[in-house]
Amino acid sequence: MFLQLDSVTAGYRRLDIVHDLNFHVERGEIVSIIGANGAGKTTTLRAIAGLINTRSGRIRLDGEEVQNQRPDQIVKNGMVHVAQDRALFGDLAVHENLTMGAFTQPKSTIRESLEQVFELFPILRERRMQRANTMSGGQQQMLAIGRALMARPTCLTLDEPSIGLAPNLVAQVLEAIKRIRDAGVTVLIVEQNAAQALAISDRAYVMESGSIVLEGTGQELNDSAEVRKAYLGM
Ligand code: ATP
């Protein structure tokens, strides 16, 4: 198991949001966590990225315990998080945002990483001099993913990558995520847009009220009557 959560409890101040969470992602998989608004999906990713502390339990990346490490240390360990708000440097150009993503990497590798990101998202090459906050929502999402890739992650976590995007851009972003997986990066996604996420996932988990209630392959959950009714609007 490449990423593994054992009995993880985390939350804000005195409030536990996720309870006794157990799930894992194998090396080279795309795994999704789907669930309603407020189920605790974002909180889960924030705990994995070191943005909030866990109260108990273990998070292992490639066998090493990483719970409660500093976020920059977690990036150095190979796990990079793309937040829902994308957290771009709005006044900086596309290429500057990308270069900032490589803060853990030797300077000599930056050019090659940039080339890989531009190959994945050609629009970023075309717009490399443009200020990030003047890009469309879809382009900003591509930039946020591109910046994460500049840190050469072994594991990428993505919070609602399709949120607010037009349907054709959702398809483009999800296609890019598959290519990232095919290039050897392990991917964990949380999504409310369940149908789209399940379509590209090797496996998925359903989260309700801070706990995993169901798991299966993307196909199994897509075919499950319970999931179809609750999350796919069918
Ligand atoms: P969404 O898709 O709306 O982001 P989610 O499944 O990702 O939903 P979380 O964002 O993890 O859910 O939120 C779970 C619960 O934690 C919610 O009840 C939310 O109000 C609460 N919460 C989130 N952030 C904070 C915070 N900083 N302080 C206190 N409570 C918070």
mmCIF file of C-alpha atoms in Angstrom, residues 42-168:
data_model
loop_
_atom_site.group_PDB
_atom_site.id
_atom_site.type_symbol
_atom_site.label_atom_id
_atom_site.label_comp_id
_atom_site.label_asym_id
_atom_site.label_seq_id
_atom_site.Cartn_x
_atom_site.Cartn_y
_atom_site.Cartn_z
ATOM 1 C CA THR A 42 -11.569 18.193 2.347
ATOM 2 C CA THR A 43 -10.676 17.644 5.991
ATOM 3 C CA THR A 44 -9.240 14.230 5.066
ATOM 4 C CA LEU A 45 -6.993 15.689 2.376
ATOM 5 C CA ARG A 46 -5.926 18.545 4.656
ATOM 6 C CA ALA A 47 -4.831 16.031 7.288
ATOM 7 C CA ILE A 48 -2.880 14.021 4.693
ATOM 8 C CA ALA A 49 -1.164 17.205 3.423
ATOM 9 C CA GLY A 50 -0.189 18.237 6.963
ATOM 10 C CA LEU A 51 -2.391 21.346 6.856
ATOM 11 C CA ILE A 52 -4.211 20.205 9.997
ATOM 12 C CA ASN A 53 -2.967 17.846 12.680
ATOM 13 C CA THR A 54 -4.493 14.443 13.224
ATOM 14 C CA ARG A 55 -5.718 13.672 16.748
ATOM 15 C CA SER A 56 -4.945 9.990 16.486
ATOM 16 C CA GLY A 57 -4.123 7.298 13.987
ATOM 17 C CA ARG A 58 -1.398 6.852 11.404
ATOM 18 C CA ILE A 59 -0.840 8.080 7.875
ATOM 19 C CA ARG A 60 1.848 6.180 5.964
ATOM 20 C CA LEU A 61 3.380 7.101 2.625
ATOM 21 C CA ASP A 62 5.426 4.304 1.112
ATOM 22 C CA GLY A 63 5.751 2.750 4.566
ATOM 23 C CA GLU A 64 6.922 5.931 6.355
ATOM 24 C CA GLU A 65 4.723 7.579 8.969
ATOM 25 C CA VAL A 66 3.956 11.128 7.848
ATOM 26 C CA GLN A 67 1.094 12.207 10.101
ATOM 27 C CA ASN A 68 1.602 15.640 11.651
ATOM 28 C CA GLN A 69 4.725 16.450 9.676
ATOM 29 C CA ARG A 70 5.068 20.003 8.368
ATOM 30 C CA PRO A 71 3.414 20.557 4.961
ATOM 31 C CA ASP A 72 6.755 21.376 3.276
ATOM 32 C CA GLN A 73 8.264 18.169 4.679
ATOM 33 C CA ILE A 74 5.345 16.180 3.277
ATOM 34 C CA VAL A 75 5.979 17.761 -0.149
ATOM 35 C CA LYS A 76 9.641 16.756 0.156
ATOM 36 C CA ASN A 77 8.471 13.206 0.919
ATOM 37 C CA GLY A 78 6.715 13.189 -2.443
ATOM 38 C CA MET A 79 3.104 14.008 -1.610
ATOM 39 C CA VAL A 80 1.688 17.194 -3.135
ATOM 40 C CA HIS A 81 -1.785 18.618 -2.565
ATOM 41 C CA VAL A 82 -3.894 20.683 -4.982
ATOM 42 C CA ALA A 83 -6.376 22.598 -2.832
ATOM 43 C CA GLN A 84 -9.921 23.361 -3.894
ATOM 44 C CA ASP A 85 -9.227 27.114 -4.015
ATOM 45 C CA ARG A 86 -6.089 26.363 -6.077
ATOM 46 C CA ALA A 87 -4.074 28.900 -4.030
ATOM 47 C CA LEU A 88 -2.295 30.364 -7.054
ATOM 48 C CA PHE A 89 -0.123 33.469 -6.857
ATOM 49 C CA GLY A 90 -2.646 35.579 -8.772
ATOM 50 C CA ASP A 91 -0.364 38.507 -9.609
ATOM 51 C CA LEU A 92 2.425 36.300 -10.868
ATOM 52 C CA ALA A 93 2.735 34.924 -14.383
ATOM 53 C CA VAL A 94 1.981 31.323 -15.262
ATOM 54 C CA HIS A 95 5.664 30.404 -15.578
ATOM 55 C CA GLU A 96 6.437 32.049 -12.216
ATOM 56 C CA ASN A 97 3.690 30.046 -10.511
ATOM 57 C CA LEU A 98 5.098 26.890 -12.058
ATOM 58 C CA THR A 99 8.652 27.659 -10.994
ATOM 59 C CA MET A 100 7.486 28.290 -7.415
ATOM 60 C CA GLY A 101 6.062 24.758 -7.415
ATOM 61 C CA ALA A 102 9.591 23.408 -7.819
ATOM 62 C CA PHE A 103 10.768 24.834 -4.491
ATOM 63 C CA THR A 104 11.889 21.431 -3.259
ATOM 64 C CA GLN A 105 13.762 20.560 -6.454
ATOM 65 C CA PRO A 106 17.297 21.269 -7.658
ATOM 66 C CA LYS A 107 17.385 24.179 -10.147
ATOM 67 C CA SER A 108 18.873 21.922 -12.804
ATOM 68 C CA THR A 109 15.624 19.916 -13.071
ATOM 69 C CA ILE A 110 13.236 22.864 -13.496
ATOM 70 C CA ARG A 111 13.489 23.160 -17.270
ATOM 71 C CA GLU A 112 12.698 19.464 -17.795
ATOM 72 C CA SER A 113 9.764 19.603 -15.352
ATOM 73 C CA LEU A 114 8.382 22.694 -17.114
ATOM 74 C CA GLU A 115 8.603 20.863 -20.435
ATOM 75 C CA GLN A 116 6.635 17.916 -18.995
ATOM 76 C CA VAL A 117 3.935 20.233 -17.625
ATOM 77 C CA PHE A 118 3.692 22.110 -20.953
ATOM 78 C CA GLU A 119 3.330 18.799 -22.770
ATOM 79 C CA LEU A 120 0.438 17.833 -20.493
ATOM 80 C CA PHE A 121 -1.218 21.266 -20.663
ATOM 81 C CA PRO A 122 -0.190 23.038 -23.914
ATOM 82 C CA ILE A 123 -2.348 26.052 -22.990
ATOM 83 C CA LEU A 124 0.086 26.822 -20.152
ATOM 84 C CA ARG A 125 2.936 27.120 -22.630
ATOM 85 C CA GLU A 126 0.883 29.496 -24.779
ATOM 86 C CA ARG A 127 -0.060 31.557 -21.751
ATOM 87 C CA ARG A 128 3.195 31.328 -19.830
ATOM 88 C CA MET A 129 3.570 35.125 -19.583
ATOM 89 C CA GLN A 130 -0.056 35.707 -18.545
ATOM 90 C CA ARG A 131 -0.971 36.642 -14.948
ATOM 91 C CA ALA A 132 -2.574 33.695 -13.176
ATOM 92 C CA ASN A 133 -5.641 35.640 -12.007
ATOM 93 C CA THR A 134 -6.553 36.579 -15.580
ATOM 94 C CA MET A 135 -6.836 32.930 -16.665
ATOM 95 C CA SER A 136 -10.186 31.108 -16.910
ATOM 96 C CA GLY A 137 -11.260 28.724 -14.155
ATOM 97 C CA GLY A 138 -10.248 25.690 -16.185
ATOM 98 C CA GLN A 139 -6.854 27.150 -17.067
ATOM 99 C CA GLN A 140 -6.274 28.008 -13.400
ATOM 100 C CA GLN A 141 -7.070 24.418 -12.433
ATOM 101 C CA MET A 142 -4.554 23.181 -15.009
ATOM 102 C CA LEU A 143 -2.012 25.645 -13.636
ATOM 103 C CA ALA A 144 -2.625 24.463 -10.069
ATOM 104 C CA ILE A 145 -2.102 20.844 -11.144
ATOM 105 C CA GLY A 146 0.925 21.843 -13.218
ATOM 106 C CA ARG A 147 2.474 23.673 -10.293
ATOM 107 C CA ALA A 148 1.966 20.595 -8.096
ATOM 108 C CA LEU A 149 3.715 18.434 -10.711
ATOM 109 C CA MET A 150 6.729 20.767 -10.644
ATOM 110 C CA ALA A 151 7.516 19.285 -7.209
ATOM 111 C CA ARG A 152 7.824 15.865 -8.930
ATOM 112 C CA PRO A 153 5.354 14.113 -6.641
ATOM 113 C CA THR A 154 5.029 10.383 -6.258
ATOM 114 C CA CYS A 155 1.521 10.952 -4.884
ATOM 115 C CA LEU A 156 -0.844 13.745 -5.885
ATOM 116 C CA THR A 157 -3.955 14.664 -3.890
ATOM 117 C CA LEU A 158 -6.638 16.768 -5.585
ATOM 118 C CA ASP A 159 -9.575 18.494 -3.888
ATOM 119 C CA GLU A 160 -12.532 18.764 -6.288
ATOM 120 C CA PRO A 161 -10.503 19.298 -9.459
ATOM 121 C CA SER A 162 -13.662 19.632 -11.557
ATOM 122 C CA ILE A 163 -15.438 22.227 -9.425
ATOM 123 C CA GLY A 164 -16.768 25.204 -11.362
ATOM 124 C CA LEU A 165 -15.471 23.977 -14.718
ATOM 125 C CA ALA A 166 -17.419 23.773 -17.973
ATOM 126 C CA PRO A 167 -18.110 20.141 -18.986
ATOM 127 C CA ASN A 168 -15.508 20.051 -21.782
#
